[in-house]
Amino acid sequence: ETGVTQTPRHLVMGMTNKKSLKCEQHLGHNAMYWYKQSAKKPLELMFVYSLEERVENNSVPSRFSPECPNSSHLFLHLHTLQPEDSALYLCASSQGTGTGENTGELFFGEGSRLTVL
Amino acid sequence: TQLLEQSPQFLSIQEGENLTVYCNSSSVFSSLQWYRQEPGEGPVLLVTVVTGGEVKKLKRLTFQFGDARKDSSLHITAAQPGDTGLYLCAGVTNFGNEKLTFGTGTRLTIIP
């Protein structure tokens, strides 16, 4: 139990569906992150939120839309995805702000395994 | 773009053997983290090394940061099945805008 909870753990969706991934952290951290983990590729940073403001968007396609309504919750809205988007999506949080301050340790959730048919 | 290459990519050894995993880059990092990710879980931080040449021990695991802060190694003594997992190094750069770059990963399997 890392204090970061992701739901759902598994998701299968068609290319025309709209779904959302949810992340909640119970650690009082200031920054939250979305990472994509694919086979044979390093962890790819997608988005960073610091104090509820998006501070980084690593050229992610617009079919991925993040939302951070408060410092404890982070969503990733998915629409018209492609089969190559199938991957494990990991949420993480850190005590630092992730914006030039000392980010320190990342606390990851267990991930949401996404399969796009 | 910083690139952190880990080797080997896959490693399968018998319980009780020793092993070393390497993390190499041409970039200098202000610090380096090692994570372990077990099947069905997210990565969990094992250690952070900060000073060039630093050695840290965590039970049977020994972590070393290269003198030039471009590389790191993880040595496991007397490996156990519980050591099985994906080992990830992550380099931290801080040149006005801190970034964390993950390595390519080493998938370790310890055979009982």
PDB file of N, CA, C and O in Angstrom, chain B residues 8-84:
ATOM      1  N   PRO B   8      22.002  -6.043 -17.799  1.00  0.00           N
ATOM      2  CA  PRO B   8      21.325  -6.579 -18.974  1.00  0.00           C
ATOM      3  C   PRO B   8      19.846  -6.201 -18.994  1.00  0.00           C
ATOM      4  O   PRO B   8      19.319  -5.732 -17.994  1.00  0.00           O
ATOM      5  N   GLN B   9      19.203  -6.432 -20.127  1.00  0.00           N
ATOM      6  CA  GLN B   9      17.783  -6.140 -20.227  1.00  0.00           C
ATOM      7  C   GLN B   9      16.974  -7.209 -19.489  1.00  0.00           C
ATOM      8  O   GLN B   9      15.957  -6.915 -18.867  1.00  0.00           O
ATOM      9  N   PHE B  10      17.431  -8.457 -19.609  1.00  0.00           N
ATOM     10  CA  PHE B  10      16.801  -9.588 -18.922  1.00  0.00           C
ATOM     11  C   PHE B  10      17.893 -10.393 -18.228  1.00  0.00           C
ATOM     12  O   PHE B  10      18.990 -10.542 -18.754  1.00  0.00           O
ATOM     13  N   LEU B  11      17.563 -10.927 -17.060  1.00  0.00           N
ATOM     14  CA  LEU B  11      18.515 -11.756 -16.332  1.00  0.00           C
ATOM     15  C   LEU B  11      17.738 -12.795 -15.535  1.00  0.00           C
ATOM     16  O   LEU B  11      16.825 -12.450 -14.770  1.00  0.00           O
ATOM     17  N   SER B  12      18.119 -14.045 -15.729  1.00  0.00           N
ATOM     18  CA  SER B  12      17.470 -15.144 -15.025  1.00  0.00           C
ATOM     19  C   SER B  12      18.562 -15.990 -14.375  1.00  0.00           C
ATOM     20  O   SER B  12      19.415 -16.537 -15.084  1.00  0.00           O
ATOM     21  N   ILE B  13      18.581 -16.063 -13.047  1.00  0.00           N
ATOM     22  CA  ILE B  13      19.644 -16.795 -12.361  1.00  0.00           C
ATOM     23  C   ILE B  13      19.055 -17.650 -11.247  1.00  0.00           C
ATOM     24  O   ILE B  13      17.900 -17.473 -10.833  1.00  0.00           O
ATOM     25  N   GLN B  14      19.867 -18.552 -10.750  1.00  0.00           N
ATOM     26  CA  GLN B  14      19.454 -19.435  -9.671  1.00  0.00           C
ATOM     27  C   GLN B  14      19.531 -18.719  -8.325  1.00  0.00           C
ATOM     28  O   GLN B  14      20.373 -17.832  -8.121  1.00  0.00           O
ATOM     29  N   GLU B  15      18.653 -19.113  -7.447  1.00  0.00           N
ATOM     30  CA  GLU B  15      18.686 -18.616  -6.076  1.00  0.00           C
ATOM     31  C   GLU B  15      20.073 -18.846  -5.475  1.00  0.00           C
ATOM     32  O   GLU B  15      20.688 -19.905  -5.674  1.00  0.00           O
ATOM     33  N   GLY B  16      20.566 -17.833  -4.759  1.00  0.00           N
ATOM     34  CA  GLY B  16      21.863 -17.961  -4.104  1.00  0.00           C
ATOM     35  C   GLY B  16      23.017 -17.354  -4.889  1.00  0.00           C
ATOM     36  O   GLY B  16      24.096 -17.118  -4.326  1.00  0.00           O
ATOM     37  N   GLU B  17      22.794 -17.103  -6.172  1.00  0.00           N
ATOM     38  CA  GLU B  17      23.856 -16.506  -6.988  1.00  0.00           C
ATOM     39  C   GLU B  17      23.915 -14.989  -6.776  1.00  0.00           C
ATOM     40  O   GLU B  17      22.976 -14.382  -6.258  1.00  0.00           O
ATOM     41  N   ASN B  18      25.040 -14.413  -7.210  1.00  0.00           N
ATOM     42  CA  ASN B  18      25.222 -12.959  -7.151  1.00  0.00           C
ATOM     43  C   ASN B  18      24.996 -12.368  -8.537  1.00  0.00           C
ATOM     44  O   ASN B  18      25.174 -13.053  -9.559  1.00  0.00           O
ATOM     45  N   LEU B  19      24.630 -11.098  -8.588  1.00  0.00           N
ATOM     46  CA  LEU B  19      24.424 -10.449  -9.884  1.00  0.00           C
ATOM     47  C   LEU B  19      24.665  -8.952  -9.767  1.00  0.00           C
ATOM     48  O   LEU B  19      24.589  -8.379  -8.672  1.00  0.00           O
ATOM     49  N   THR B  20      24.953  -8.349 -10.920  1.00  0.00           N
ATOM     50  CA  THR B  20      25.112  -6.898 -10.982  1.00  0.00           C
ATOM     51  C   THR B  20      24.320  -6.358 -12.160  1.00  0.00           C
ATOM     52  O   THR B  20      24.374  -6.919 -13.267  1.00  0.00           O
ATOM     53  N   VAL B  21      23.611  -5.276 -11.914  1.00  0.00           N
ATOM     54  CA  VAL B  21      22.840  -4.574 -12.939  1.00  0.00           C
ATOM     55  C   VAL B  21      23.455  -3.200 -13.124  1.00  0.00           C
ATOM     56  O   VAL B  21      23.839  -2.545 -12.150  1.00  0.00           O
ATOM     57  N   TYR B  22      23.553  -2.770 -14.383  1.00  0.00           N
ATOM     58  CA  TYR B  22      24.218  -1.512 -14.686  1.00  0.00           C
ATOM     59  C   TYR B  22      23.245  -0.496 -15.283  1.00  0.00           C
ATOM     60  O   TYR B  22      22.306  -0.859 -15.998  1.00  0.00           O
ATOM     61  N   CYS B  23      23.538   0.765 -14.987  1.00  0.00           N
ATOM     62  CA  CYS B  23      22.734   1.881 -15.483  1.00  0.00           C
ATOM     63  C   CYS B  23      23.712   2.919 -16.001  1.00  0.00           C
ATOM     64  O   CYS B  23      24.511   3.458 -15.225  1.00  0.00           O
ATOM     65  N   ASN B  24      23.707   3.173 -17.312  1.00  0.00           N
ATOM     66  CA  ASN B  24      24.727   4.025 -17.915  1.00  0.00           C
ATOM     67  C   ASN B  24      24.131   5.144 -18.751  1.00  0.00           C
ATOM     68  O   ASN B  24      23.111   4.968 -19.413  1.00  0.00           O
ATOM     69  N   SER B  25      24.809   6.278 -18.724  1.00  0.00           N
ATOM     70  CA  SER B  25      24.363   7.425 -19.498  1.00  0.00           C
ATOM     71  C   SER B  25      25.564   8.285 -19.869  1.00  0.00           C
ATOM     72  O   SER B  25      26.619   8.195 -19.249  1.00  0.00           O
ATOM     73  N   SER B  26      25.398   9.101 -20.869  1.00  0.00           N
ATOM     74  CA  SER B  26      26.431  10.074 -21.206  1.00  0.00           C
ATOM     75  C   SER B  26      26.152  11.405 -20.510  1.00  0.00           C
ATOM     76  O   SER B  26      26.953  12.342 -20.604  1.00  0.00           O
ATOM     77  N   SER B  27      25.038  11.483 -19.805  1.00  0.00           N
ATOM     78  CA  SER B  27      24.651  12.709 -19.118  1.00  0.00           C
ATOM     79  C   SER B  27      25.036  12.641 -17.645  1.00  0.00           C
ATOM     80  O   SER B  27      25.096  11.560 -17.052  1.00  0.00           O
ATOM     81  N   VAL B  28      25.243  13.796 -17.065  1.00  0.00           N
ATOM     82  CA  VAL B  28      25.534  13.910 -15.631  1.00  0.00           C
ATOM     83  C   VAL B  28      24.221  14.133 -14.892  1.00  0.00           C
ATOM     84  O   VAL B  28      23.378  14.923 -15.334  1.00  0.00           O
ATOM     85  N   PHE B  29      24.063  13.445 -13.788  1.00  0.00           N
ATOM     86  CA  PHE B  29      22.844  13.572 -12.987  1.00  0.00           C
ATOM     87  C   PHE B  29      23.172  14.131 -11.601  1.00  0.00           C
ATOM     88  O   PHE B  29      24.221  13.849 -11.041  1.00  0.00           O
ATOM     89  N   SER B  30      22.275  14.916 -11.073  1.00  0.00           N
ATOM     90  CA  SER B  30      22.475  15.441  -9.721  1.00  0.00           C
ATOM     91  C   SER B  30      22.221  14.357  -8.680  1.00  0.00           C
ATOM     92  O   SER B  30      22.770  14.405  -7.576  1.00  0.00           O
ATOM     93  N   SER B  31      21.395  13.405  -8.998  1.00  0.00           N
ATOM     94  CA  SER B  31      21.181  12.248  -8.131  1.00  0.00           C
ATOM     95  C   SER B  31      20.582  11.128  -8.978  1.00  0.00           C
ATOM     96  O   SER B  31      20.171  11.349 -10.130  1.00  0.00           O
ATOM     97  N   LEU B  32      20.552   9.945  -8.411  1.00  0.00           N
ATOM     98  CA  LEU B  32      20.032   8.805  -9.151  1.00  0.00           C
ATOM     99  C   LEU B  32      19.230   7.934  -8.199  1.00  0.00           C
ATOM    100  O   LEU B  32      19.659   7.668  -7.079  1.00  0.00           O
ATOM    101  N   GLN B  33      18.071   7.521  -8.665  1.00  0.00           N
ATOM    102  CA  GLN B  33      17.198   6.674  -7.857  1.00  0.00           C
ATOM    103  C   GLN B  33      17.129   5.277  -8.474  1.00  0.00           C
ATOM    104  O   GLN B  33      17.240   5.111  -9.684  1.00  0.00           O
ATOM    105  N   TRP B  34      16.940   4.289  -7.623  1.00  0.00           N
ATOM    106  CA  TRP B  34      16.672   2.914  -8.073  1.00  0.00           C
ATOM    107  C   TRP B  34      15.297   2.504  -7.537  1.00  0.00           C
ATOM    108  O   TRP B  34      15.007   2.670  -6.349  1.00  0.00           O
ATOM    109  N   TYR B  35      14.484   1.965  -8.450  1.00  0.00           N
ATOM    110  CA  TYR B  35      13.157   1.465  -8.102  1.00  0.00           C
ATOM    111  C   TYR B  35      13.080  -0.020  -8.439  1.00  0.00           C
ATOM    112  O   TYR B  35      13.753  -0.492  -9.358  1.00  0.00           O
ATOM    113  N   ARG B  36      12.218  -0.736  -7.724  1.00  0.00           N
ATOM    114  CA  ARG B  36      11.882  -2.116  -8.082  1.00  0.00           C
ATOM    115  C   ARG B  36      10.370  -2.197  -8.294  1.00  0.00           C
ATOM    116  O   ARG B  36       9.596  -1.685  -7.475  1.00  0.00           O
ATOM    117  N   GLN B  37       9.997  -2.829  -9.393  1.00  0.00           N
ATOM    118  CA  GLN B  37       8.580  -3.004  -9.723  1.00  0.00           C
ATOM    119  C   GLN B  37       8.274  -4.492  -9.780  1.00  0.00           C
ATOM    120  O   GLN B  37       8.801  -5.207 -10.637  1.00  0.00           O
ATOM    121  N   GLU B  38       7.431  -4.955  -8.871  1.00  0.00           N
ATOM    122  CA  GLU B  38       7.033  -6.357  -8.863  1.00  0.00           C
ATOM    123  C   GLU B  38       5.814  -6.532  -9.762  1.00  0.00           C
ATOM    124  O   GLU B  38       5.083  -5.563 -10.023  1.00  0.00           O
ATOM    125  N   PRO B  39       5.585  -7.742 -10.245  1.00  0.00           N
ATOM    126  CA  PRO B  39       4.458  -7.983 -11.155  1.00  0.00           C
ATOM    127  C   PRO B  39       3.138  -7.493 -10.572  1.00  0.00           C
ATOM    128  O   PRO B  39       2.829  -7.770  -9.411  1.00  0.00           O
ATOM    129  N   GLY B  40       2.385  -6.733 -11.360  1.00  0.00           N
ATOM    130  CA  GLY B  40       1.085  -6.245 -10.907  1.00  0.00           C
ATOM    131  C   GLY B  40       1.142  -5.074  -9.957  1.00  0.00           C
ATOM    132  O   GLY B  40       0.112  -4.664  -9.400  1.00  0.00           O
ATOM    133  N   GLU B  41       2.332  -4.498  -9.771  1.00  0.00           N
ATOM    134  CA  GLU B  41       2.483  -3.374  -8.847  1.00  0.00           C
ATOM    135  C   GLU B  41       3.134  -2.204  -9.569  1.00  0.00           C
ATOM    136  O   GLU B  41       3.652  -2.336 -10.686  1.00  0.00           O
ATOM    137  N   GLY B  42       3.140  -1.049  -8.897  1.00  0.00           N
ATOM    138  CA  GLY B  42       3.892   0.085  -9.413  1.00  0.00           C
ATOM    139  C   GLY B  42       5.310   0.051  -8.858  1.00  0.00           C
ATOM    140  O   GLY B  42       5.605  -0.684  -7.913  1.00  0.00           O
ATOM    141  N   PRO B  43       6.215   0.828  -9.451  1.00  0.00           N
ATOM    142  CA  PRO B  43       7.599   0.884  -8.943  1.00  0.00           C
ATOM    143  C   PRO B  43       7.656   1.425  -7.515  1.00  0.00           C
ATOM    144  O   PRO B  43       6.877   2.312  -7.155  1.00  0.00           O
ATOM    145  N   VAL B  44       8.590   0.899  -6.739  1.00  0.00           N
ATOM    146  CA  VAL B  44       8.797   1.342  -5.363  1.00  0.00           C
ATOM    147  C   VAL B  44      10.255   1.739  -5.213  1.00  0.00           C
ATOM    148  O   VAL B  44      11.154   0.991  -5.632  1.00  0.00           O
ATOM    149  N   LEU B  45      10.497   2.905  -4.629  1.00  0.00           N
ATOM    150  CA  LEU B  45      11.865   3.389  -4.468  1.00  0.00           C
ATOM    151  C   LEU B  45      12.665   2.502  -3.519  1.00  0.00           C
ATOM    152  O   LEU B  45      12.209   2.156  -2.425  1.00  0.00           O
ATOM    153  N   LEU B  46      13.873   2.136  -3.961  1.00  0.00           N
ATOM    154  CA  LEU B  46      14.788   1.374  -3.106  1.00  0.00           C
ATOM    155  C   LEU B  46      15.812   2.311  -2.446  1.00  0.00           C
ATOM    156  O   LEU B  46      16.067   2.200  -1.252  1.00  0.00           O
ATOM    157  N   VAL B  47      16.392   3.197  -3.248  1.00  0.00           N
ATOM    158  CA  VAL B  47      17.462   4.039  -2.728  1.00  0.00           C
ATOM    159  C   VAL B  47      17.653   5.252  -3.633  1.00  0.00           C
ATOM    160  O   VAL B  47      17.291   5.228  -4.805  1.00  0.00           O
ATOM    161  N   THR B  48      18.222   6.311  -3.078  1.00  0.00           N
ATOM    162  CA  THR B  48      18.669   7.466  -3.845  1.00  0.00           C
ATOM    163  C   THR B  48      20.135   7.685  -3.537  1.00  0.00           C
ATOM    164  O   THR B  48      20.526   7.714  -2.364  1.00  0.00           O
ATOM    165  N   VAL B  49      20.966   7.805  -4.583  1.00  0.00           N
ATOM    166  CA  VAL B  49      22.375   8.134  -4.390  1.00  0.00           C
ATOM    167  C   VAL B  49      22.609   9.536  -4.937  1.00  0.00           C
ATOM    168  O   VAL B  49      22.052   9.903  -5.976  1.00  0.00           O
ATOM    169  N   VAL B  50      23.424  10.288  -4.227  1.00  0.00           N
ATOM    170  CA  VAL B  50      23.547  11.713  -4.533  1.00  0.00           C
ATOM    171  C   VAL B  50      24.980  12.131  -4.865  1.00  0.00           C
ATOM    172  O   VAL B  50      25.209  12.926  -5.777  1.00  0.00           O
ATOM    173  N   THR B  51      25.940  11.578  -4.146  1.00  0.00           N
ATOM    174  CA  THR B  51      27.328  12.002  -4.283  1.00  0.00           C
ATOM    175  C   THR B  51      28.092  11.055  -5.202  1.00  0.00           C
ATOM    176  O   THR B  51      27.938   9.840  -5.102  1.00  0.00           O
ATOM    177  N   GLY B  52      28.930  11.619  -6.085  1.00  0.00           N
ATOM    178  CA  GLY B  52      29.754  10.779  -6.947  1.00  0.00           C
ATOM    179  C   GLY B  52      30.596   9.825  -6.124  1.00  0.00           C
ATOM    180  O   GLY B  52      31.224  10.237  -5.164  1.00  0.00           O
ATOM    181  N   GLY B  53      30.565   8.537  -6.501  1.00  0.00           N
ATOM    182  CA  GLY B  53      31.316   7.526  -5.773  1.00  0.00           C
ATOM    183  C   GLY B  53      30.584   6.947  -4.565  1.00  0.00           C
ATOM    184  O   GLY B  53      31.086   6.017  -3.925  1.00  0.00           O
ATOM    185  N   GLU B  54      29.418   7.471  -4.287  1.00  0.00           N
ATOM    186  CA  GLU B  54      28.668   7.018  -3.109  1.00  0.00           C
ATOM    187  C   GLU B  54      28.263   5.554  -3.224  1.00  0.00           C
ATOM    188  O   GLU B  54      27.892   5.084  -4.294  1.00  0.00           O
ATOM    189  N   VAL B  55      28.366   4.849  -2.092  1.00  0.00           N
ATOM    190  CA  VAL B  55      27.915   3.460  -2.001  1.00  0.00           C
ATOM    191  C   VAL B  55      26.878   3.374  -0.893  1.00  0.00           C
ATOM    192  O   VAL B  55      27.099   3.864   0.215  1.00  0.00           O
ATOM    193  N   LYS B  56      25.736   2.765  -1.235  1.00  0.00           N
ATOM    194  CA  LYS B  56      24.702   2.554  -0.217  1.00  0.00           C
ATOM    195  C   LYS B  56      24.320   1.081  -0.195  1.00  0.00           C
ATOM    196  O   LYS B  56      24.227   0.453  -1.251  1.00  0.00           O
ATOM    197  N   LYS B  57      24.094   0.566   1.021  1.00  0.00           N
ATOM    198  CA  LYS B  57      23.713  -0.832   1.156  1.00  0.00           C
ATOM    199  C   LYS B  57      22.327  -0.945   1.758  1.00  0.00           C
ATOM    200  O   LYS B  57      21.974  -0.218   2.694  1.00  0.00           O
ATOM    201  N   LEU B  58      21.559  -1.873   1.195  1.00  0.00           N
ATOM    202  CA  LEU B  58      20.218  -2.154   1.681  1.00  0.00           C
ATOM    203  C   LEU B  58      20.138  -3.672   1.791  1.00  0.00           C
ATOM    204  O   LEU B  58      19.815  -4.362   0.830  1.00  0.00           O
ATOM    205  N   LYS B  59      20.489  -4.185   2.965  1.00  0.00           N
ATOM    206  CA  LYS B  59      20.557  -5.636   3.208  1.00  0.00           C
ATOM    207  C   LYS B  59      21.488  -6.270   2.181  1.00  0.00           C
ATOM    208  O   LYS B  59      22.685  -6.002   2.173  1.00  0.00           O
ATOM    209  N   ARG B  60      20.989  -7.101   1.281  1.00  0.00           N
ATOM    210  CA  ARG B  60      21.856  -7.796   0.314  1.00  0.00           C
ATOM    211  C   ARG B  60      22.071  -6.982  -0.971  1.00  0.00           C
ATOM    212  O   ARG B  60      22.733  -7.448  -1.891  1.00  0.00           O
ATOM    213  N   LEU B  61      21.530  -5.788  -1.012  1.00  0.00           N
ATOM    214  CA  LEU B  61      21.649  -4.950  -2.212  1.00  0.00           C
ATOM    215  C   LEU B  61      22.671  -3.845  -1.961  1.00  0.00           C
ATOM    216  O   LEU B  61      22.628  -3.172  -0.930  1.00  0.00           O
ATOM    217  N   THR B  62      23.598  -3.672  -2.903  1.00  0.00           N
ATOM    218  CA  THR B  62      24.601  -2.623  -2.815  1.00  0.00           C
ATOM    219  C   THR B  62      24.487  -1.733  -4.046  1.00  0.00           C
ATOM    220  O   THR B  62      24.556  -2.230  -5.176  1.00  0.00           O
ATOM    221  N   PHE B  63      24.324  -0.446  -3.819  1.00  0.00           N
ATOM    222  CA  PHE B  63      24.157   0.529  -4.895  1.00  0.00           C
ATOM    223  C   PHE B  63      25.392   1.425  -4.935  1.00  0.00           C
ATOM    224  O   PHE B  63      25.888   1.856  -3.896  1.00  0.00           O
ATOM    225  N   GLN B  64      25.865   1.700  -6.128  1.00  0.00           N
ATOM    226  CA  GLN B  64      27.002   2.607  -6.269  1.00  0.00           C
ATOM    227  C   GLN B  64      26.716   3.643  -7.336  1.00  0.00           C
ATOM    228  O   GLN B  64      26.193   3.317  -8.408  1.00  0.00           O
ATOM    229  N   PHE B  65      27.078   4.885  -7.051  1.00  0.00           N
ATOM    230  CA  PHE B  65      26.951   5.981  -8.007  1.00  0.00           C
ATOM    231  C   PHE B  65      28.337   6.230  -8.572  1.00  0.00           C
ATOM    232  O   PHE B  65      29.316   6.316  -7.811  1.00  0.00           O
ATOM    233  N   GLY B  66      28.468   6.333  -9.880  1.00  0.00           N
ATOM    234  CA  GLY B  66      29.771   6.545 -10.479  1.00  0.00           C
ATOM    235  C   GLY B  66      30.397   7.859 -10.060  1.00  0.00           C
ATOM    236  O   GLY B  66      29.694   8.819  -9.713  1.00  0.00           O
ATOM    237  N   ASP B  67      31.720   7.901 -10.099  1.00  0.00           N
ATOM    238  CA  ASP B  67      32.446   9.104  -9.672  1.00  0.00           C
ATOM    239  C   ASP B  67      32.002  10.335 -10.460  1.00  0.00           C
ATOM    240  O   ASP B  67      31.921  11.433  -9.919  1.00  0.00           O
ATOM    241  N   ALA B  68      31.741  10.151 -11.737  1.00  0.00           N
ATOM    242  CA  ALA B  68      31.340  11.265 -12.596  1.00  0.00           C
ATOM    243  C   ALA B  68      29.836  11.499 -12.592  1.00  0.00           C
ATOM    244  O   ALA B  68      29.336  12.366 -13.310  1.00  0.00           O
ATOM    245  N   ARG B  69      29.114  10.728 -11.818  1.00  0.00           N
ATOM    246  CA  ARG B  69      27.658  10.827 -11.698  1.00  0.00           C
ATOM    247  C   ARG B  69      26.948  10.633 -13.037  1.00  0.00           C
ATOM    248  O   ARG B  69      25.925  11.260 -13.331  1.00  0.00           O
ATOM    249  N   LYS B  70      27.522   9.731 -13.862  1.00  0.00           N
ATOM    250  CA  LYS B  70      26.880   9.402 -15.138  1.00  0.00           C
ATOM    251  C   LYS B  70      26.356   7.971 -15.142  1.00  0.00           C
ATOM    252  O   LYS B  70      25.649   7.576 -16.074  1.00  0.00           O
ATOM    253  N   ASP B  71      26.745   7.175 -14.147  1.00  0.00           N
ATOM    254  CA  ASP B  71      26.366   5.779 -14.178  1.00  0.00           C
ATOM    255  C   ASP B  71      26.186   5.255 -12.758  1.00  0.00           C
ATOM    256  O   ASP B  71      26.607   5.881 -11.775  1.00  0.00           O
ATOM    257  N   SER B  72      25.565   4.097 -12.662  1.00  0.00           N
ATOM    258  CA  SER B  72      25.320   3.487 -11.368  1.00  0.00           C
ATOM    259  C   SER B  72      25.233   1.982 -11.531  1.00  0.00           C
ATOM    260  O   SER B  72      24.992   1.473 -12.645  1.00  0.00           O
ATOM    261  N   SER B  73      25.449   1.284 -10.447  1.00  0.00           N
ATOM    262  CA  SER B  73      25.315  -0.175 -10.468  1.00  0.00           C
ATOM    263  C   SER B  73      24.566  -0.633  -9.237  1.00  0.00           C
ATOM    264  O   SER B  73      24.547   0.030  -8.192  1.00  0.00           O
ATOM    265  N   LEU B  74      23.923  -1.784  -9.402  1.00  0.00           N
ATOM    266  CA  LEU B  74      23.205  -2.448  -8.321  1.00  0.00           C
ATOM    267  C   LEU B  74      23.721  -3.877  -8.243  1.00  0.00           C
ATOM    268  O   LEU B  74      23.635  -4.615  -9.229  1.00  0.00           O
ATOM    269  N   HIS B  75      24.266  -4.241  -7.110  1.00  0.00           N
ATOM    270  CA  HIS B  75      24.784  -5.600  -6.918  1.00  0.00           C
ATOM    271  C   HIS B  75      23.914  -6.296  -5.880  1.00  0.00           C
ATOM    272  O   HIS B  75      23.649  -5.731  -4.817  1.00  0.00           O
ATOM    273  N   ILE B  76      23.476  -7.492  -6.226  1.00  0.00           N
ATOM    274  CA  ILE B  76      22.682  -8.295  -5.294  1.00  0.00           C
ATOM    275  C   ILE B  76      23.478  -9.535  -4.918  1.00  0.00           C
ATOM    276  O   ILE B  76      23.947 -10.277  -5.804  1.00  0.00           O
ATOM    277  N   THR B  77      23.620  -9.749  -3.638  1.00  0.00           N
ATOM    278  CA  THR B  77      24.346 -10.914  -3.131  1.00  0.00           C
ATOM    279  C   THR B  77      23.336 -11.985  -2.718  1.00  0.00           C
ATOM    280  O   THR B  77      22.324 -11.675  -2.096  1.00  0.00           O
ATOM    281  N   ALA B  78      23.643 -13.221  -3.063  1.00  0.00           N
ATOM    282  CA  ALA B  78      22.794 -14.368  -2.658  1.00  0.00           C
ATOM    283  C   ALA B  78      21.334 -14.095  -2.988  1.00  0.00           C
ATOM    284  O   ALA B  78      20.480 -14.037  -2.088  1.00  0.00           O
ATOM    285  N   ALA B  79      21.057 -13.951  -4.269  1.00  0.00           N
ATOM    286  CA  ALA B  79      19.714 -13.588  -4.725  1.00  0.00           C
ATOM    287  C   ALA B  79      18.652 -14.569  -4.225  1.00  0.00           C
ATOM    288  O   ALA B  79      18.896 -15.780  -4.112  1.00  0.00           O
ATOM    289  N   GLN B  80      17.488 -14.018  -3.943  1.00  0.00           N
ATOM    290  CA  GLN B  80      16.358 -14.805  -3.463  1.00  0.00           C
ATOM    291  C   GLN B  80      15.160 -14.590  -4.378  1.00  0.00           C
ATOM    292  O   GLN B  80      15.061 -13.559  -5.048  1.00  0.00           O
ATOM    293  N   PRO B  81      14.226 -15.531  -4.409  1.00  0.00           N
ATOM    294  CA  PRO B  81      13.044 -15.371  -5.276  1.00  0.00           C
ATOM    295  C   PRO B  81      12.313 -14.057  -5.055  1.00  0.00           C
ATOM    296  O   PRO B  81      11.738 -13.500  -5.992  1.00  0.00           O
ATOM    297  N   GLY B  82      12.341 -13.531  -3.843  1.00  0.00           N
ATOM    298  CA  GLY B  82      11.691 -12.255  -3.557  1.00  0.00           C
ATOM    299  C   GLY B  82      12.346 -11.071  -4.239  1.00  0.00           C
ATOM    300  O   GLY B  82      11.767  -9.972  -4.262  1.00  0.00           O
ATOM    301  N   ASP B  83      13.538 -11.264  -4.804  1.00  0.00           N
ATOM    302  CA  ASP B  83      14.218 -10.196  -5.534  1.00  0.00           C
ATOM    303  C   ASP B  83      13.703 -10.070  -6.966  1.00  0.00           C
ATOM    304  O   ASP B  83      14.065  -9.125  -7.677  1.00  0.00           O
ATOM    305  N   THR B  84      12.894 -11.027  -7.389  1.00  0.00           N
ATOM    306  CA  THR B  84      12.348 -11.008  -8.749  1.00  0.00           C
ATOM    307  C   THR B  84      11.550  -9.728  -8.988  1.00  0.00           C
ATOM    308  O   THR B  84      10.780  -9.295  -8.134  1.00  0.00           O
TER     309      THR B  84
END
